[in-house]
mmCIF file of C-alpha atoms and ligand atoms in Angstrom:
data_model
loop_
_atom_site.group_PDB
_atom_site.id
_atom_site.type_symbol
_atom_site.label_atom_id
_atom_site.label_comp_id
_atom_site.label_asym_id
_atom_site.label_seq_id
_atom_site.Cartn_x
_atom_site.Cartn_y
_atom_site.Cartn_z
ATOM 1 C CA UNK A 115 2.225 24.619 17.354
ATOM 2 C CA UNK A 116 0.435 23.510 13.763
ATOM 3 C CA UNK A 117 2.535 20.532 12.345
ATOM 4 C CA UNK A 118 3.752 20.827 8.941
ATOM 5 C CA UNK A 119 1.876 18.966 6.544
ATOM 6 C CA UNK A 120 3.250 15.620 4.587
ATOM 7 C CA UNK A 121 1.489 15.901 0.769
ATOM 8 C CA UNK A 122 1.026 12.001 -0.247
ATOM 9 C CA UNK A 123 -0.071 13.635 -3.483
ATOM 10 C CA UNK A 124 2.847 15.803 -3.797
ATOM 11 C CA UNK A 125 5.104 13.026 -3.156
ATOM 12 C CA UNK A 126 3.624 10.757 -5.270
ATOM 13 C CA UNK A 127 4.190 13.091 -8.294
ATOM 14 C CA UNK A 128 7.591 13.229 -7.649
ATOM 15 C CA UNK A 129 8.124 9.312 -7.588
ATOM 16 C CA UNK A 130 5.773 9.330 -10.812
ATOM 17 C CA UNK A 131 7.726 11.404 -12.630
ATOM 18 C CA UNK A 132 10.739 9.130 -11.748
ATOM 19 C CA UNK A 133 8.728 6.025 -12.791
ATOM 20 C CA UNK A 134 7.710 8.125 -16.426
ATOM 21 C CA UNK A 135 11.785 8.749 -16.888
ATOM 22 C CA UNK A 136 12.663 4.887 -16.222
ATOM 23 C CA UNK A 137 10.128 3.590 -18.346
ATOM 24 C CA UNK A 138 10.626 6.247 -21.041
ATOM 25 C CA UNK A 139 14.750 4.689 -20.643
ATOM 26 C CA UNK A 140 13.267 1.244 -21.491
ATOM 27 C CA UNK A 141 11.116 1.810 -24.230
ATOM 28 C CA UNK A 142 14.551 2.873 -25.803
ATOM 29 C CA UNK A 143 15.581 -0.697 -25.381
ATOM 30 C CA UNK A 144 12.197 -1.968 -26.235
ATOM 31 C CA UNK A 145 10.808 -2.829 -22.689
ATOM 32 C CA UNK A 146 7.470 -1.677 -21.783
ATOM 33 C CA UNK A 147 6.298 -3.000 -18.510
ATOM 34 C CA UNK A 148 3.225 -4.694 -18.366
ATOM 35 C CA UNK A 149 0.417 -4.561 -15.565
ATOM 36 C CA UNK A 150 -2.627 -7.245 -15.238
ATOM 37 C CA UNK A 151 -5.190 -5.646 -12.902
ATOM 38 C CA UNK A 152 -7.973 -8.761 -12.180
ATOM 39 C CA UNK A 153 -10.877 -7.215 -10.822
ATOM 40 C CA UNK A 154 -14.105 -10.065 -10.169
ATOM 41 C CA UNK A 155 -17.282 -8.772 -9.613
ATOM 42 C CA UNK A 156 -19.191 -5.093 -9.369
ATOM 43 C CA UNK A 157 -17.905 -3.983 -5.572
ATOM 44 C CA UNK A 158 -18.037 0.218 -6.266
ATOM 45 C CA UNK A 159 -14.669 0.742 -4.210
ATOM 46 C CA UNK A 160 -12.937 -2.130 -6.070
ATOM 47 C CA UNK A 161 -14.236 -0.482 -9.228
ATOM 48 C CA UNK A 162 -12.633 3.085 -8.516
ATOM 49 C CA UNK A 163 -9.464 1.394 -7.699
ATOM 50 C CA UNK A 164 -9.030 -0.435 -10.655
ATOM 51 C CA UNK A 165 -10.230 2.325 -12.513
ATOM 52 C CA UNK A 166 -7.526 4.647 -11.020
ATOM 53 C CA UNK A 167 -4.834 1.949 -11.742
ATOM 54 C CA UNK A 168 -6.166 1.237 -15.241
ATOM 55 C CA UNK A 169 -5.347 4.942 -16.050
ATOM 56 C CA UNK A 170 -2.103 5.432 -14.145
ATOM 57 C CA UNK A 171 -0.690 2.617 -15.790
ATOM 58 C CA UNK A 172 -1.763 3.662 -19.438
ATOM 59 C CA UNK A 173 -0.576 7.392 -18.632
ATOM 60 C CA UNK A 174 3.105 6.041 -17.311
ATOM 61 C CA UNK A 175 3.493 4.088 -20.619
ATOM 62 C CA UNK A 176 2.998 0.405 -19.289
ATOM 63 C CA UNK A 177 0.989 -2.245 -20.908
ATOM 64 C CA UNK A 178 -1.855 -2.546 -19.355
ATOM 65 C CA UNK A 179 -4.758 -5.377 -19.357
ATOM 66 C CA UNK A 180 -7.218 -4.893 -17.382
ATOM 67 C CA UNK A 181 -9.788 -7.753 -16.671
ATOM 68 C CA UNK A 182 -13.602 -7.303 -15.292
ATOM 69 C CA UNK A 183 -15.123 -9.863 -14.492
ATOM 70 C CA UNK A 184 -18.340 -11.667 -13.686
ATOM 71 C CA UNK A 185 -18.879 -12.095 -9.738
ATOM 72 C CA UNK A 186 -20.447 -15.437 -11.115
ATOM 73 C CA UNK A 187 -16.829 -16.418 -11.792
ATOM 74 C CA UNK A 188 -15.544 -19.500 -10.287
ATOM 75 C CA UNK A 189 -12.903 -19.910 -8.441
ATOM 76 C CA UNK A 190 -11.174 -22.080 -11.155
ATOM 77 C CA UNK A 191 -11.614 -20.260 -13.546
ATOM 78 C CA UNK A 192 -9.912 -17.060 -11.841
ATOM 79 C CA UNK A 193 -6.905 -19.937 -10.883
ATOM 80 C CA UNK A 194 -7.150 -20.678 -14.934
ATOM 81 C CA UNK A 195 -7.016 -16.553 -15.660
ATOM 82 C CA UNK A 196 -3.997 -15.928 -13.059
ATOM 83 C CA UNK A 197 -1.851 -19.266 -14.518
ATOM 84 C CA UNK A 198 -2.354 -17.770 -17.973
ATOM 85 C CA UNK A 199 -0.934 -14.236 -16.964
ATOM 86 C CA UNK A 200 1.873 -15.911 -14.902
ATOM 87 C CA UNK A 201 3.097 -17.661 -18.143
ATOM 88 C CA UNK A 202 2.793 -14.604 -20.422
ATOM 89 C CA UNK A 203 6.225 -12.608 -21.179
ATOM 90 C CA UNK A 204 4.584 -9.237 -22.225
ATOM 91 C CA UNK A 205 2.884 -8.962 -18.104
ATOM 92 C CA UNK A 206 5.520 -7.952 -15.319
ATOM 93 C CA UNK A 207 2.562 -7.527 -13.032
ATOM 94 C CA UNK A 208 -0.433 -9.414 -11.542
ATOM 95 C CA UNK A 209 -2.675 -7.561 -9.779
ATOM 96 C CA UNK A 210 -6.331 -9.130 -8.126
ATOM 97 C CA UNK A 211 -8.241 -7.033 -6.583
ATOM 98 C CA UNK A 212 -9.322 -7.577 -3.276
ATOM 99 C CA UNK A 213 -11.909 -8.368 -1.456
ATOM 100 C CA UNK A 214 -12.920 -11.636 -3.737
ATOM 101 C CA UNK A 215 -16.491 -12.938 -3.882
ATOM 102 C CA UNK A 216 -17.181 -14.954 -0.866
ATOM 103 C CA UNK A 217 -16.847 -17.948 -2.975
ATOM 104 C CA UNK A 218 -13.549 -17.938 -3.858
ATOM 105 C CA UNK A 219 -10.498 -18.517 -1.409
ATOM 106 C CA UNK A 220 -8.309 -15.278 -1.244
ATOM 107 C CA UNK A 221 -5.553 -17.503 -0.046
ATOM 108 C CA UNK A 222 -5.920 -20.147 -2.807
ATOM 109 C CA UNK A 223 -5.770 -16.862 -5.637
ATOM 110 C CA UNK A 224 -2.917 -14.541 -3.911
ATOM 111 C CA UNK A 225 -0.616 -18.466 -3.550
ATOM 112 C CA UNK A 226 -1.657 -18.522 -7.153
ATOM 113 C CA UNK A 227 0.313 -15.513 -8.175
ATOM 114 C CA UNK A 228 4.091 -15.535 -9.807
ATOM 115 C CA UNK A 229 6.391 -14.567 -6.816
ATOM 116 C CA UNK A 230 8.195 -12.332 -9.517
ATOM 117 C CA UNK A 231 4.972 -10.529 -10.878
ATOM 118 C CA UNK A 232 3.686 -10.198 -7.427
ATOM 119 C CA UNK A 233 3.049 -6.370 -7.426
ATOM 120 C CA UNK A 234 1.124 -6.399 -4.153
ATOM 121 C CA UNK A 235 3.417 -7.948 -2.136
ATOM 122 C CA UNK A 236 0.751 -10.379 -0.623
ATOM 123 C CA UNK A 237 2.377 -13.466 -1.778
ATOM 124 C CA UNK A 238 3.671 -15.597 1.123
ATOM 125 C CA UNK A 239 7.261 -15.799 -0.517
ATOM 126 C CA UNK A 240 7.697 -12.100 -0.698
ATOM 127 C CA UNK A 241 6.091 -11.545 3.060
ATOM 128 C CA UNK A 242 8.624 -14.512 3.797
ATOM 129 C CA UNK A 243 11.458 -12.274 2.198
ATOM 130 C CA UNK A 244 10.564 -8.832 3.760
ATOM 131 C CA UNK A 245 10.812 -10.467 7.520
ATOM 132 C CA UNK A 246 14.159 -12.530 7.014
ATOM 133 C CA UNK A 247 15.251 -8.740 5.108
ATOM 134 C CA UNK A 248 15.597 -10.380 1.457
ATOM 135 C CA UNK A 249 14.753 -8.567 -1.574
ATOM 136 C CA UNK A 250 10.856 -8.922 -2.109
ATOM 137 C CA UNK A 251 8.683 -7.014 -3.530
ATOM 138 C CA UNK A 252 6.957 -4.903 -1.053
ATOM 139 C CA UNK A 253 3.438 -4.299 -0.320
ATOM 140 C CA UNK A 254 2.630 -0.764 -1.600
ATOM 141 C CA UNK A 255 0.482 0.981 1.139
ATOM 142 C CA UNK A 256 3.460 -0.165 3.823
ATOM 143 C CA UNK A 257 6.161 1.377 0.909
ATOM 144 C CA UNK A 258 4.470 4.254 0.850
ATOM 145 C CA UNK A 259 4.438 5.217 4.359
ATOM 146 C CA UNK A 260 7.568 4.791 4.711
ATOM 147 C CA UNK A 261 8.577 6.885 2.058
ATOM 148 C CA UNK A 262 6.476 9.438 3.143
ATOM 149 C CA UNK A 263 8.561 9.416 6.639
ATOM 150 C CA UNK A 264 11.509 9.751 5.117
ATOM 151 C CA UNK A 265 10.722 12.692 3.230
ATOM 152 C CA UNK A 266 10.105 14.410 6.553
ATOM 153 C CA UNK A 267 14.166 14.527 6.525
ATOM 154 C CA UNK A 268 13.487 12.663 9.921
ATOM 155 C CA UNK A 269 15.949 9.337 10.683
ATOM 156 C CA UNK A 270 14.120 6.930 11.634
ATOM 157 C CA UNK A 271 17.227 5.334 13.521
ATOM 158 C CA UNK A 272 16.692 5.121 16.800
ATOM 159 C CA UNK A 273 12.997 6.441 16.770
ATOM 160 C CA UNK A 274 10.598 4.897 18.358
ATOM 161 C CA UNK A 275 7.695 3.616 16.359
ATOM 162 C CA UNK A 276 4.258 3.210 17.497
ATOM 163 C CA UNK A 277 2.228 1.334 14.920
ATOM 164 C CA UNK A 278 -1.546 0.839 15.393
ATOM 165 C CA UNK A 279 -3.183 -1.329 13.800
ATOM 166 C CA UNK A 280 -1.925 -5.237 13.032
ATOM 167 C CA UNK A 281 -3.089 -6.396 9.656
ATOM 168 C CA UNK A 282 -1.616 -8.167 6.861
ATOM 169 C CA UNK A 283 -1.890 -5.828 4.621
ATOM 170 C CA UNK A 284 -0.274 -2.537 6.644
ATOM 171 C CA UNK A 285 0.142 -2.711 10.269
ATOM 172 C CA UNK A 286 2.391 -5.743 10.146
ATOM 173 C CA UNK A 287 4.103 -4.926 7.537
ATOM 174 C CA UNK A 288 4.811 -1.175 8.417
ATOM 175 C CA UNK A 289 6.512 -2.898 11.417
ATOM 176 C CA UNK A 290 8.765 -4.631 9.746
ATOM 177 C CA UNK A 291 9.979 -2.274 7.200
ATOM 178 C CA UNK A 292 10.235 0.632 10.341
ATOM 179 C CA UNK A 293 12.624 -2.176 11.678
ATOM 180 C CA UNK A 294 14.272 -2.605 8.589
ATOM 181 C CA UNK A 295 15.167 1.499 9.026
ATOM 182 C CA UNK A 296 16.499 0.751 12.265
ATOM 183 C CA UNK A 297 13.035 2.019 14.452
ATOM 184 C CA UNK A 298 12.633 0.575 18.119
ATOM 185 C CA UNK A 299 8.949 -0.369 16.950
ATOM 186 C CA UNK A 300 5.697 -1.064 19.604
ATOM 187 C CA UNK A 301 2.756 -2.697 17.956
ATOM 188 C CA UNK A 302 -1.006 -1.876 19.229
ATOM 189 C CA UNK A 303 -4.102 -3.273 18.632
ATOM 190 C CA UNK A 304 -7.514 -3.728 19.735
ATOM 191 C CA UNK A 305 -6.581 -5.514 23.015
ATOM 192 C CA UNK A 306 -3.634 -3.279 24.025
ATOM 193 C CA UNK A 307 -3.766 -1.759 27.641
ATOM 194 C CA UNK A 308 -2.792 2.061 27.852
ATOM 195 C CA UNK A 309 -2.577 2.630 24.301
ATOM 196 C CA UNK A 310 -2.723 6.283 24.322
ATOM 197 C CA UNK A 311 0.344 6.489 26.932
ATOM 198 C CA UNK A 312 2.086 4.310 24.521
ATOM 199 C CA UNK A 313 1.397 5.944 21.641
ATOM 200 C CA UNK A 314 2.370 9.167 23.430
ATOM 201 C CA UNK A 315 6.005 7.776 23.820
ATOM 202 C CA UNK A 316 6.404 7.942 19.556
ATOM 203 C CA UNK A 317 8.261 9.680 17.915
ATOM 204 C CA UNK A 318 6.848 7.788 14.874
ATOM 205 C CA UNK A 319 2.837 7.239 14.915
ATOM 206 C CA UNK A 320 1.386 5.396 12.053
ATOM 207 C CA UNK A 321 -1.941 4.661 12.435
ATOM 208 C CA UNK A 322 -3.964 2.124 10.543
ATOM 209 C CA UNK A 323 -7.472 0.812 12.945
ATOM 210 C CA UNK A 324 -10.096 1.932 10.188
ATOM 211 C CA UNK A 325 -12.136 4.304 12.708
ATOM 212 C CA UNK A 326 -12.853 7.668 11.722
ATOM 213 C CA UNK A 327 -11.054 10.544 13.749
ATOM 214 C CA UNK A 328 -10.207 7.985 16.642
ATOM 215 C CA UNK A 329 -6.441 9.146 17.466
ATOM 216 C CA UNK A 330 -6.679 12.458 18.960
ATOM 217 C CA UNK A 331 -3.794 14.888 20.170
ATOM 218 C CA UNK A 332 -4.266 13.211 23.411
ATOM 219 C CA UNK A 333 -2.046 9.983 21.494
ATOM 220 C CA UNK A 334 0.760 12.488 20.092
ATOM 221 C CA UNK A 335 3.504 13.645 21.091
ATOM 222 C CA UNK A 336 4.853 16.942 20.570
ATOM 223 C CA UNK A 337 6.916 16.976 17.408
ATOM 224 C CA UNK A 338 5.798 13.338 16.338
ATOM 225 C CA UNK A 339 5.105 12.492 12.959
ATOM 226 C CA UNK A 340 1.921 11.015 12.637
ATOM 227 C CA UNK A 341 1.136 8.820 9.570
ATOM 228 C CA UNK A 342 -2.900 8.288 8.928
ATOM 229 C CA UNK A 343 -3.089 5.262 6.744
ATOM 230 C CA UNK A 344 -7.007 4.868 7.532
ATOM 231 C CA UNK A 345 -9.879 5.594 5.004
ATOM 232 C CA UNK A 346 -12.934 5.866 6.063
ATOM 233 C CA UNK A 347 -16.087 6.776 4.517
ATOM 234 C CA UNK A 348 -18.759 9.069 6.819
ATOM 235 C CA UNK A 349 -22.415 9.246 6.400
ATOM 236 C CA UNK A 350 -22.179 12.583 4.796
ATOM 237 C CA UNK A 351 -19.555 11.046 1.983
ATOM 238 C CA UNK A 352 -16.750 12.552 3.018
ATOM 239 C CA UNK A 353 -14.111 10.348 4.029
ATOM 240 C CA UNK A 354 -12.105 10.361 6.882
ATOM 241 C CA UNK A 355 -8.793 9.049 8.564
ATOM 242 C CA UNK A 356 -8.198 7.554 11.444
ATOM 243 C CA UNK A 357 -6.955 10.203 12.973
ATOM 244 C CA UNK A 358 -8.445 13.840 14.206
ATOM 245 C CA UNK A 359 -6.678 15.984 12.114
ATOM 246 C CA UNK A 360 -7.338 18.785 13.556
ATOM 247 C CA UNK A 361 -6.601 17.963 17.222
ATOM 248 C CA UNK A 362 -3.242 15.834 16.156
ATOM 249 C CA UNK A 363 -2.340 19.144 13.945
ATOM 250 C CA UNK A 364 -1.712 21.207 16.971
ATOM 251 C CA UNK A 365 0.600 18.777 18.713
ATOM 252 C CA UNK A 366 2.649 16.685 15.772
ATOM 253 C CA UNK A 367 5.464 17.467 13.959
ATOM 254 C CA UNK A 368 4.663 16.557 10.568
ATOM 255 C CA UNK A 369 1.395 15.057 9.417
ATOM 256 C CA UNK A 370 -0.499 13.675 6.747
ATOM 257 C CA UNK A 371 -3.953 14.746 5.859
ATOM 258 C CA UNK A 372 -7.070 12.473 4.588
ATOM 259 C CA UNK A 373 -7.606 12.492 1.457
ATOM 260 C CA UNK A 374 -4.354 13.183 -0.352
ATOM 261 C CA UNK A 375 -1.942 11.244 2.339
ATOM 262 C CA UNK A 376 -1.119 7.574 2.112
ATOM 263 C CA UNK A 377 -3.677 7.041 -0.391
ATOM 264 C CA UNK A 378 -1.957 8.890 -3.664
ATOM 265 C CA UNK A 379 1.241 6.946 -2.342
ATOM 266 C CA UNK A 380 -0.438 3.322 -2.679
ATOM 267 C CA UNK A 381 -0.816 3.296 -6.202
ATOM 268 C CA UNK A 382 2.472 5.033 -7.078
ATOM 269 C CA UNK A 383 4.153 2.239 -5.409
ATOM 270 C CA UNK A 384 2.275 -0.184 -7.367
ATOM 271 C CA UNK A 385 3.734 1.184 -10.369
ATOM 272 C CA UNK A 386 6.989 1.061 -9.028
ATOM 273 C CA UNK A 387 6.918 -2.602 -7.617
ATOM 274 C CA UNK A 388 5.758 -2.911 -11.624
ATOM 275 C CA UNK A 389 8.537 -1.350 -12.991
ATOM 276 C CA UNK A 390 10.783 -3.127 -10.651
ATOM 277 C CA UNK A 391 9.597 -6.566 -11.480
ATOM 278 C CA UNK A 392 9.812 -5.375 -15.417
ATOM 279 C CA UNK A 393 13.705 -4.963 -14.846
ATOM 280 C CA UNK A 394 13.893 -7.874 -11.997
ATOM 281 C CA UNK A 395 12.489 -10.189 -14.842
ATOM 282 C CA UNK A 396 15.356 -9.126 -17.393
ATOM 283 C CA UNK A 397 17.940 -9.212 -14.853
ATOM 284 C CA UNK A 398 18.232 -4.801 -15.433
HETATM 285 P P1 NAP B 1086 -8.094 -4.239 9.410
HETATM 286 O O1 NAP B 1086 -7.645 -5.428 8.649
HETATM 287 O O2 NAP B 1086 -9.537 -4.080 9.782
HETATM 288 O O3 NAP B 1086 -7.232 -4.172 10.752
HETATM 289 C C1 NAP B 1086 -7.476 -3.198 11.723
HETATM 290 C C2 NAP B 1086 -6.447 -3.330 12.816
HETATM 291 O O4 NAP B 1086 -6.694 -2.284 13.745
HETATM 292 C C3 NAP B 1086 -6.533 -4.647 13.588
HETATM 293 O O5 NAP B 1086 -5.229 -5.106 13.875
HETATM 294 C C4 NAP B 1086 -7.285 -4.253 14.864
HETATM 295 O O6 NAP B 1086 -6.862 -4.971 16.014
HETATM 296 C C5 NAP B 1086 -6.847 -2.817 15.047
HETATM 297 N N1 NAP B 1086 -7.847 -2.020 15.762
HETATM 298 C C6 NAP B 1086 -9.152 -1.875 15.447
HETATM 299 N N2 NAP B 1086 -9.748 -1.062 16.352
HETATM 300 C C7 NAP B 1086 -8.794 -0.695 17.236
HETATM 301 C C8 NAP B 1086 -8.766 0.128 18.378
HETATM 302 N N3 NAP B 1086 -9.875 0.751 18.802
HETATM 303 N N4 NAP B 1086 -7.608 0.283 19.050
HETATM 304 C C9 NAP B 1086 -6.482 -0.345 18.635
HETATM 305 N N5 NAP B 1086 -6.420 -1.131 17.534
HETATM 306 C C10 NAP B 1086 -7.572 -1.309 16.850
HETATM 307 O O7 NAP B 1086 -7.708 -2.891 8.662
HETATM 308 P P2 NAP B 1086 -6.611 -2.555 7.537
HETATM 309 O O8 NAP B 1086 -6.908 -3.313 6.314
HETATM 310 O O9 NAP B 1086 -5.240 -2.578 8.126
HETATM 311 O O10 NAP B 1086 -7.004 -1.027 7.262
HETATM 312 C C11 NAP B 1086 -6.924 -0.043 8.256
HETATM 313 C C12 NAP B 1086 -7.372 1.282 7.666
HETATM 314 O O11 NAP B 1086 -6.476 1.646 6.627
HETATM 315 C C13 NAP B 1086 -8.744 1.266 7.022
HETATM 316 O O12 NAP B 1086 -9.364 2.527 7.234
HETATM 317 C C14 NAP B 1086 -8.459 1.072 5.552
HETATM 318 O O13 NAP B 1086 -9.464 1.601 4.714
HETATM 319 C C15 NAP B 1086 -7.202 1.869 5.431
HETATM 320 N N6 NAP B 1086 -6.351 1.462 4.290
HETATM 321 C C16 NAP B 1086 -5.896 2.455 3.483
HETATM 322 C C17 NAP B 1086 -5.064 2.151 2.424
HETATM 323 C C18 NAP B 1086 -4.558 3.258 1.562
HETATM 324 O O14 NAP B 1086 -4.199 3.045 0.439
HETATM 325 N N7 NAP B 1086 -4.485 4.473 2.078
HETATM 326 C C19 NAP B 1086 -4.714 0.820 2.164
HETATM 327 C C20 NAP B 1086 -5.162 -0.180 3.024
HETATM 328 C C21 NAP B 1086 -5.986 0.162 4.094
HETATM 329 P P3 NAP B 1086 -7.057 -6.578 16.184
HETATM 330 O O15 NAP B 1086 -5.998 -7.194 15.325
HETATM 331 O O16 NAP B 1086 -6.835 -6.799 17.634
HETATM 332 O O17 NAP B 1086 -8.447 -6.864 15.723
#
């Protein structure tokens, strides 16, 4: 059996185009969401990222700042940068790009950040809200997989979930929104015994380590589908997931591919948890 194959990029079209005809709906009342993208110092990832959100954003219509600047900057002065954009009416969305210089306190910068214009979901408030089940503002990578599940046309009622990987930034939260759909979820991680026997029990595998090609068919189960949130880049360039595509193809259900799975959906969502605190902020 060859799974079928979940397109992140296809997927993510769709939900743009959805974003373009809400925000073309506002401009009619004058709204034009606004996005703040923060990006300190030269890291070359951080720079395609911002890059890629820079022109998203100006394609869907937003306003959109975007601010480079020196890794020399300090701390306070970020603090000063994110207080101004917190205060300013025309910005719906704060964005800083992560990893920060080692000089500057992630914690002290994300705590910084207007719960409301939160776009990445990293604020403690809106984690706060997404495990009690309140309204938040989600993180986007964690969004994103889950929409790409349900666009399988799978319910996830009554699955179970195996999520590996425990970070802040996906694993944990992927948990908690699979709950929120009413998965039975297990969480691995690096000191989990029999992983592959557990992971051979989901019906739901999303996979987030950041190992190249680690999760091979001998993790899946038949029919599963497998969600690859990893990105990692090999010596020849190319990058890879975390899973072995080719090996998990033969045995999963459904299955997303690396590039062009999770990764198109992470900065669709962004636009959407901008769009969403645009209309949150007017009471829409
Ligand atoms: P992270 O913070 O490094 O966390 C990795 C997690 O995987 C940890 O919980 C770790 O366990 C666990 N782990 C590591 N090796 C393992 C193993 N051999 N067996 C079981 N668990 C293992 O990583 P992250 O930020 O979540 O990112 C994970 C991957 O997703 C990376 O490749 C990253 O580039 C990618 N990513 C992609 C997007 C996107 O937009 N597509 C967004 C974010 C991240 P412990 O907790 O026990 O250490």
């Amino acid at each position: 059996m060859t799974a079928a194959l979940i397109s992140g990029k296809q997927v993510a079209e769709e939900i743009r185009a959805d974003i373009a005809r809400e925000v073309q709906e506002l401009a009619e009342k004058g709204i034009k969401p606004g996005l703040a993208v923060v990006l300190v110092g030269e890291d070359p990832g951080s720079q395609v990222y911002v890059r890629s959100k820079e022109k998203t954003s100006t394609e869907l219509g937003f306003h959109s700042e975007v601010y480079r600047l020196d890794a020399s900057t300090s701390q306070e002065e970020l603090l000063a940068l994110v207080n101004d954009l917190n205060r300013r009416d025309e910005i719906d969305g704060i964005l800083v790009q992560l990893p920060l210089p080692k000089h500057i306190e992630e914690k002290a910068v994300i705590d910084a950040i207007a719960v409301e214009k939160d776009v990445d979901g990293f604020h403690p408030v809106n984690v706060g809200n997404l495990v009690i089940g309140d309204d938040s503002l989600l993180p986007c990578t964690p969004a994103g997989v889950i929409e790409l599940i349900k666009r399988t046309g799978m319910e996830m009622a009554g699955k179970h979930a195996v999520v590996i990987g425990r970070s802040n930034i996906v694993g944990k939260p992927v948990s908690l929104l699979l709950q929120r759909e009413n998965a039975t979820v297990t969480m691995c991680h690096s000191r989990t015994a029999n992983m592959a026997e557990l992971s051979r029990q989901a019906d739901i595998l999303v996979v987030a380590i950041g190992r190249a090609n680690f999760i091979d068919a001998s993790y899946v189960k038949p029919g599963a589908v497998v969600i690859d949130v990893g990105m990692n880049r090999l010596d020849n360039g190319k990058l890879a997931g975390d899973v072995d595509f080719e090996s998990a193809k033969e045995v999963a259900g459904h299955i997303t591919p690396v590039p062009g799975g999770v990764g198109p959906m992470t900065i669709v969502m962004l636009m959407n948890n901008t769009l969403t605190a645009a209309k949150r902020r007017r009471g829409l």
